[in-house]
Amino acid sequence: MRNPPIRIADAISRSAQLNGITDTAMLDTQLILCFVLQKTQAWLRTWPDAKMSEGHLSHFEELFQRRLAGEPVAYLTQSCGFWTLDLQVSAATLIPRPETELLVEKALQLDLPETAQVLDLGTGSGPVILALASERPMWQCTATDNSQSALAIAERNLGRYGFDYVSFVCGDWYEPIRGQRFHCIVSNPPYIAQSDPHLGEGDVRFEPTTALTSGADGLDDLRQIIGGASRALHKHGWLITEHGYDQGSAVRALYAKSGFDQVTTHRDLNGQERITLGTALCQ
Ligand SMILES: C[S@@+](CC[C@H](N)C(=O)[O-])C[C@H]1O[C@@H](n2cnc3c(N)ncnc32)[C@H](O)[C@@H]1O
């Protein structure tokens, strides 16, 4: 027997089932519906009595069940907003976080040449470097990642916006850009301790571990990035790194040990230490 068609309003009322799984049950349900129907949230509000086709309904059901099982909305809709951009994401990439926009803000506040050479280490789906390219189209932007699958998504995102001076290279941290120098290096590397219990909770369960964890104290990759930065920066070039809320003082010590000057840490919108930057004294 065929099920009676259900209305947009009926589908949205399913959001109550997501309470306890997410703080944004209504929004998540609407975003899934928008993706399935290829409509805007305004359209959903305007046409609450519109009937869903069987195809749309079964697609909605499949994605809604996956959300009930905890999968992040961004993976279900394969997209995520960052800065002013709408970016594709996949299970091979981290879902860009709002706090990472502070990395972009700090880079934009620097007094860099008009055609500055800028490097993003561990670019994932490309949010940081693409946001920078959107604001400074003449910057010569290079971004690296050791995941080919992540870079394929980053390339697709670049294709969507068509910025002229952005290139992606695959490899371990500085290895693919050996011998090159930059005016600014930005990085949001993995920085969670391997044994952090939060890795077993919520959305992060679905994200690639290689994008999240970095050794026993979470600092292995930051040690490599900060330790190697002077060799990849012009004199007085800047290094800006994201890190965990409780890693500020350890990260400042790593900058100081590697000969950086003007080392400062900045807090995110939640008041947590999140971004540290410093300038390279020597080449
Ligand atoms: C925390 S994610 C950040 C992704 C992206 N920049 C963002 O903010 O959404 C860290 C990224 O570093 C990459 N990565 C991990 N280890 C790496 C390595 N040894 N060399 C280069 N990239 C690495 C991961 O593949 C992942 O894309």
CSV table of C-alpha atoms and ligand atoms in Angstrom, one decimal:
chain,number,residue,atom,x,y,z
A,1,MET,CA,0.0,0.0,0.0
A,2,ARG,CA,1.3,3.5,-0.9
A,3,ASN,CA,2.0,5.9,2.0
A,4,PRO,CA,0.0,9.2,1.8
A,5,PRO,CA,2.3,12.0,0.6
A,6,ILE,CA,3.7,14.1,3.4
A,7,ARG,CA,3.9,17.8,3.6
A,8,ILE,CA,7.0,20.0,4.2
A,9,ALA,CA,5.6,20.9,7.6
A,10,ASP,CA,5.2,17.2,8.5
A,11,ALA,CA,8.8,16.5,7.6
A,12,ILE,CA,10.0,19.5,9.6
A,13,SER,CA,8.0,18.3,12.6
A,14,ARG,CA,10.3,15.2,12.6
A,15,SER,CA,13.1,17.4,14.0
A,16,ALA,CA,11.9,16.7,17.6
A,17,GLN,CA,13.4,13.2,17.2
A,18,LEU,CA,16.8,14.9,16.9
A,19,ASN,CA,16.6,16.5,20.3
A,20,GLY,CA,19.3,15.1,22.5
A,21,ILE,CA,21.5,14.3,19.4
A,22,THR,CA,22.0,17.9,18.4
A,23,ASP,CA,21.3,21.4,19.8
A,24,THR,CA,20.2,22.5,16.4
A,25,ALA,CA,17.5,19.9,15.6
A,26,MET,CA,15.2,22.2,13.7
A,27,LEU,CA,18.0,23.7,11.6
A,28,ASP,CA,19.5,20.3,10.9
A,29,THR,CA,16.2,19.0,9.6
A,30,GLN,CA,15.6,22.1,7.5
A,31,LEU,CA,19.2,21.9,6.0
A,32,ILE,CA,18.6,18.2,5.1
A,33,LEU,CA,15.3,19.1,3.5
A,34,CYS,CA,16.8,22.0,1.5
A,35,PHE,CA,19.5,19.7,0.2
A,36,VAL,CA,17.0,17.0,-0.8
A,37,LEU,CA,14.6,19.4,-2.4
A,38,GLN,CA,17.3,21.8,-3.7
A,39,LYS,CA,15.3,24.7,-2.2
A,40,THR,CA,16.1,27.5,0.2
A,41,GLN,CA,15.0,27.7,3.9
A,42,ALA,CA,12.8,30.7,2.8
A,43,TRP,CA,11.1,28.3,0.3
A,44,LEU,CA,10.4,25.8,3.1
A,45,ARG,CA,8.8,28.6,5.2
A,46,THR,CA,6.7,29.8,2.3
A,47,TRP,CA,5.3,26.5,1.2
A,48,PRO,CA,4.7,24.4,4.4
A,49,ASP,CA,1.8,22.6,2.8
A,50,ALA,CA,3.7,21.5,-0.4
A,51,LYS,CA,3.7,17.7,-0.8
A,52,MET,CA,6.9,15.8,-1.1
A,53,SER,CA,7.4,13.3,-3.9
A,54,GLU,CA,8.1,9.6,-3.0
A,55,GLY,CA,11.7,10.0,-4.3
A,56,HIS,CA,12.3,13.1,-2.2
A,57,LEU,CA,10.7,11.5,0.8
A,58,SER,CA,12.9,8.4,0.7
A,59,HIS,CA,16.0,10.5,0.2
A,60,PHE,CA,15.0,12.6,3.2
A,61,GLU,CA,14.3,9.5,5.3
A,62,GLU,CA,17.7,8.1,4.4
A,63,LEU,CA,19.6,11.2,5.4
A,64,PHE,CA,17.4,11.8,8.5
A,65,GLN,CA,18.2,8.3,9.7
A,66,ARG,CA,22.0,9.0,9.2
A,67,ARG,CA,21.6,12.2,11.3
A,68,LEU,CA,19.8,10.3,14.0
A,69,ALA,CA,22.9,8.0,14.0
A,70,GLY,CA,25.0,11.1,14.7
A,71,GLU,CA,26.5,11.8,11.2
A,72,PRO,CA,27.2,15.6,10.8
A,73,VAL,CA,24.8,17.5,8.6
A,74,ALA,CA,27.8,18.8,6.5
A,75,TYR,CA,28.6,15.3,5.5
A,76,LEU,CA,25.0,14.6,4.6
A,77,THR,CA,24.6,17.7,2.5
A,78,GLN,CA,28.3,17.6,1.4
A,79,SER,CA,28.7,21.3,2.0
A,80,CYS,CA,29.7,23.8,4.7
A,81,GLY,CA,29.7,27.5,4.9
A,82,PHE,CA,33.1,29.1,5.8
A,83,TRP,CA,33.9,32.9,5.7
A,84,THR,CA,31.8,34.0,2.7
A,85,LEU,CA,32.2,30.7,0.8
A,86,ASP,CA,30.0,27.6,0.4
A,87,LEU,CA,32.5,24.7,0.3
A,88,GLN,CA,32.2,21.1,-0.6
A,89,VAL,CA,33.3,18.7,2.1
A,90,SER,CA,33.6,14.9,2.2
A,91,ALA,CA,34.4,12.2,4.7
A,92,ALA,CA,38.0,12.7,3.7
A,93,THR,CA,38.0,16.3,5.0
A,94,LEU,CA,37.5,18.0,8.3
A,95,ILE,CA,34.4,20.1,8.5
A,96,PRO,CA,35.6,23.7,8.6
A,97,ARG,CA,35.0,25.3,12.1
A,98,PRO,CA,33.8,28.9,12.7
A,99,GLU,CA,36.8,29.4,15.1
A,100,THR,CA,39.2,28.9,12.2
A,101,GLU,CA,37.9,32.1,10.6
A,102,LEU,CA,40.1,33.8,13.3
A,103,LEU,CA,43.1,32.4,11.4
A,104,VAL,CA,41.9,34.2,8.2
A,105,GLU,CA,41.2,37.4,10.1
A,106,LYS,CA,44.7,37.5,11.6
A,107,ALA,CA,46.4,36.9,8.2
A,108,LEU,CA,44.3,39.7,6.6
A,109,GLN,CA,45.4,42.1,9.4
A,110,LEU,CA,49.1,41.7,8.5
A,111,ASP,CA,50.9,44.3,6.5
A,112,LEU,CA,51.9,42.0,3.6
A,113,PRO,CA,53.0,42.8,0.0
A,114,GLU,CA,50.2,43.1,-2.6
A,115,THR,CA,51.5,39.9,-4.2
A,116,ALA,CA,52.5,38.1,-1.0
A,117,GLN,CA,53.5,34.5,-1.1
A,118,VAL,CA,51.2,32.7,1.3
A,119,LEU,CA,51.3,29.0,2.4
A,120,ASP,CA,48.5,27.0,4.0
A,121,LEU,CA,49.7,23.8,5.7
A,122,GLY,CA,47.1,21.0,6.0
A,123,THR,CA,44.5,22.7,3.8
A,124,GLY,CA,41.8,20.0,3.9
A,125,SER,CA,38.9,21.2,1.8
A,126,GLY,CA,40.8,24.5,1.3
A,127,PRO,CA,38.7,26.9,3.6
A,128,VAL,CA,41.6,29.0,4.9
A,129,ILE,CA,43.5,29.5,1.6
A,130,LEU,CA,40.3,30.0,-0.4
A,131,ALA,CA,39.0,32.6,2.1
A,132,LEU,CA,42.3,34.4,1.9
A,133,ALA,CA,42.3,34.3,-1.9
A,134,SER,CA,38.7,35.7,-1.9
A,135,GLU,CA,39.9,38.7,0.0
A,136,ARG,CA,43.4,39.2,-1.5
A,137,PRO,CA,43.1,38.0,-5.1
A,138,MET,CA,46.7,39.0,-5.9
A,139,TRP,CA,48.3,36.9,-3.2
A,140,GLN,CA,50.3,33.9,-4.5
A,141,CYS,CA,48.6,31.1,-2.6
A,142,THR,CA,50.0,27.6,-2.1
A,143,ALA,CA,48.3,25.0,0.0
A,144,THR,CA,49.5,21.5,1.0
A,145,ASP,CA,47.9,18.4,2.5
A,146,ASN,CA,49.2,14.8,2.7
A,147,SER,CA,45.7,13.5,1.8
A,148,GLN,CA,45.1,13.2,-2.0
A,149,SER,CA,41.4,12.8,-1.3
A,150,ALA,CA,41.2,16.0,0.7
A,151,LEU,CA,43.1,17.9,-2.1
A,152,ALA,CA,40.6,16.6,-4.7
A,153,ILE,CA,37.9,18.3,-2.7
A,154,ALA,CA,40.0,21.5,-2.3
A,155,GLU,CA,40.6,21.5,-6.1
A,156,ARG,CA,36.8,21.2,-6.7
A,157,ASN,CA,36.2,24.1,-4.3
A,158,LEU,CA,38.8,26.2,-6.1
A,159,GLY,CA,37.1,25.3,-9.4
A,160,ARG,CA,33.8,26.6,-8.0
A,161,TYR,CA,35.3,30.1,-7.3
A,162,GLY,CA,38.1,30.2,-9.9
A,163,PHE,CA,40.7,32.2,-8.0
A,164,ASP,CA,43.7,32.8,-10.2
A,165,TYR,CA,46.7,32.3,-7.9
A,166,VAL,CA,45.9,29.3,-5.8
A,167,SER,CA,47.7,25.9,-6.2
A,168,PHE,CA,47.6,22.7,-4.2
A,169,VAL,CA,50.4,20.3,-3.6
A,170,CYS,CA,50.4,16.9,-1.9
A,171,GLY,CA,52.9,15.8,0.7
A,172,ASP,CA,54.1,15.9,4.3
A,173,TRP,CA,54.1,19.4,5.8
A,174,TYR,CA,57.1,21.3,4.2
A,175,GLU,CA,58.3,18.5,1.9
A,176,PRO,CA,56.3,19.5,-1.2
A,177,ILE,CA,57.5,23.2,-1.1
A,178,ARG,CA,61.1,22.6,-0.1
A,179,GLY,CA,63.4,25.5,-1.2
A,180,GLN,CA,60.5,28.0,-1.4
A,181,ARG,CA,60.0,31.0,0.9
A,182,PHE,CA,56.7,32.7,2.0
A,183,HIS,CA,55.7,36.0,3.5
A,184,CYS,CA,53.1,34.2,5.7
A,185,ILE,CA,52.3,30.6,6.7
A,186,VAL,CA,48.9,29.7,8.1
A,187,SER,CA,48.0,26.3,9.5
A,188,ASN,CA,45.1,24.6,11.3
A,189,PRO,CA,46.9,21.3,11.9
A,190,PRO,CA,45.7,18.3,13.8
A,191,TYR,CA,46.1,19.2,17.5
A,192,ILE,CA,44.0,16.8,19.6
A,193,ALA,CA,45.7,14.3,22.0
A,194,GLN,CA,45.3,10.7,20.8
A,195,SER,CA,43.6,9.7,24.0
A,196,ASP,CA,41.2,12.6,24.2
A,197,PRO,CA,37.8,11.2,25.2
A,198,HIS,CA,36.0,13.8,23.1
A,199,LEU,CA,37.1,11.8,20.0
A,200,GLY,CA,34.4,9.3,20.8
A,201,GLU,CA,31.6,11.8,21.0
A,202,GLY,CA,29.4,13.8,18.6
A,203,ASP,CA,30.3,14.9,15.1
A,204,VAL,CA,34.1,14.3,15.4
A,205,ARG,CA,33.5,10.5,15.5
A,206,PHE,CA,32.8,10.8,11.7
A,207,GLU,CA,35.8,13.0,10.8
A,208,PRO,CA,39.1,11.5,9.6
A,209,THR,CA,41.4,10.8,12.6
A,210,THR,CA,44.4,11.9,10.6
A,211,ALA,CA,42.9,15.4,10.5
A,212,LEU,CA,42.3,15.5,14.2
A,213,THR,CA,45.0,13.8,16.3
A,214,SER,CA,48.6,14.5,16.8
A,215,GLY,CA,50.5,12.3,19.2
A,216,ALA,CA,50.2,11.9,23.0
A,217,ASP,CA,49.9,15.6,23.8
A,218,GLY,CA,48.3,16.8,20.5
A,219,LEU,CA,51.4,18.9,19.7
A,220,ASP,CA,53.5,16.6,17.4
A,221,ASP,CA,52.4,18.4,14.2
A,222,LEU,CA,52.6,21.9,15.7
A,223,ARG,CA,56.2,21.0,16.8
A,224,GLN,CA,57.1,20.1,13.2
A,225,ILE,CA,55.3,23.1,11.7
A,226,ILE,CA,56.7,25.7,14.1
A,227,GLY,CA,60.2,24.1,14.1
A,228,GLY,CA,60.4,24.1,10.3
A,229,ALA,CA,58.8,27.5,9.6
A,230,SER,CA,61.9,29.7,9.7
A,231,ARG,CA,63.4,27.8,6.7
A,232,ALA,CA,60.2,28.4,4.7
A,233,LEU,CA,59.7,32.1,5.6
A,234,HIS,CA,61.2,35.3,4.3
A,235,LYS,CA,62.9,37.3,7.1
A,236,HIS,CA,60.1,38.9,9.2
A,237,GLY,CA,57.6,36.6,7.6
A,238,TRP,CA,54.7,35.5,9.8
A,239,LEU,CA,53.6,32.1,11.1
A,240,ILE,CA,49.9,31.8,12.3
A,241,THR,CA,48.7,28.6,13.8
A,242,GLU,CA,45.5,27.4,15.3
A,243,HIS,CA,45.7,25.2,18.4
A,244,GLY,CA,43.7,23.7,21.3
A,245,TYR,CA,42.2,26.0,23.9
A,246,ASP,CA,44.7,24.7,26.5
A,247,GLN,CA,47.8,24.7,24.3
A,248,GLY,CA,48.5,28.4,24.2
A,249,SER,CA,51.4,28.5,26.5
A,250,ALA,CA,53.0,25.4,25.1
A,251,VAL,CA,52.7,26.8,21.6
A,252,ARG,CA,54.1,30.2,22.6
A,253,ALA,CA,57.1,28.3,24.1
A,254,LEU,CA,57.6,26.5,20.8
A,255,TYR,CA,57.5,29.8,18.8
A,256,ALA,CA,60.1,31.3,21.2
A,257,LYS,CA,62.3,28.2,21.0
A,258,SER,CA,62.3,28.5,17.2
A,259,GLY,CA,63.4,32.1,17.3
A,260,PHE,CA,60.1,33.9,16.6
A,261,ASP,CA,59.5,37.5,17.8
A,262,GLN,CA,56.2,39.4,18.6
A,263,VAL,CA,54.5,36.1,19.7
A,264,THR,CA,50.9,36.7,20.6
A,265,THR,CA,47.9,34.4,21.2
A,266,HIS,CA,44.4,35.4,20.4
A,267,ARG,CA,41.1,34.2,21.7
A,268,ASP,CA,38.1,32.9,19.7
A,269,LEU,CA,34.5,34.0,20.1
A,270,ASN,CA,34.1,31.6,23.1
A,271,GLY,CA,37.0,33.4,24.8
A,272,GLN,CA,39.4,30.5,24.4
A,273,GLU,CA,43.0,30.8,23.4
A,274,ARG,CA,42.9,29.6,19.8
A,275,ILE,CA,45.4,31.3,17.4
A,276,THR,CA,49.1,32.1,18.0
A,277,LEU,CA,51.3,34.1,15.6
A,278,GLY,CA,54.8,35.4,15.5
A,279,THR,CA,57.4,36.8,13.1
A,280,ALA,CA,60.6,35.1,12.0
A,281,LEU,CA,63.7,36.9,13.0
A,282,CYS,CA,66.2,35.0,10.9
A,283,GLN,CA,66.3,33.2,7.6
B,1,LIG,C1,42.6,20.0,11.4
B,1,LIG,S1,42.5,19.6,9.7
B,1,LIG,C2,42.4,21.2,9.0
B,1,LIG,C3,41.8,21.3,7.6
B,1,LIG,C4,41.5,22.7,7.1
B,1,LIG,N1,42.7,23.5,7.1
B,1,LIG,C5,40.4,23.3,7.9
B,1,LIG,O1,40.7,24.2,8.7
B,1,LIG,O2,39.3,22.9,7.8
B,1,LIG,C6,44.3,19.2,9.4
B,1,LIG,C7,44.6,18.8,8.0
B,1,LIG,O3,46.0,18.5,8.0
B,1,LIG,C8,46.3,17.4,7.1
B,1,LIG,N2,47.5,16.7,7.6
B,1,LIG,C9,47.6,15.9,8.6
B,1,LIG,N3,48.9,15.4,8.7
B,1,LIG,C10,49.6,16.0,7.7
B,1,LIG,C11,50.9,16.0,7.3
B,1,LIG,N4,51.8,15.3,7.9
B,1,LIG,N5,51.3,16.7,6.2
B,1,LIG,C12,50.4,17.5,5.6
B,1,LIG,N6,49.1,17.6,5.9
B,1,LIG,C13,48.7,16.9,7.0
B,1,LIG,C14,45.0,16.5,7.3
B,1,LIG,O4,44.8,15.7,6.1
B,1,LIG,C15,43.9,17.6,7.4
B,1,LIG,O5,43.4,18.0,6.1
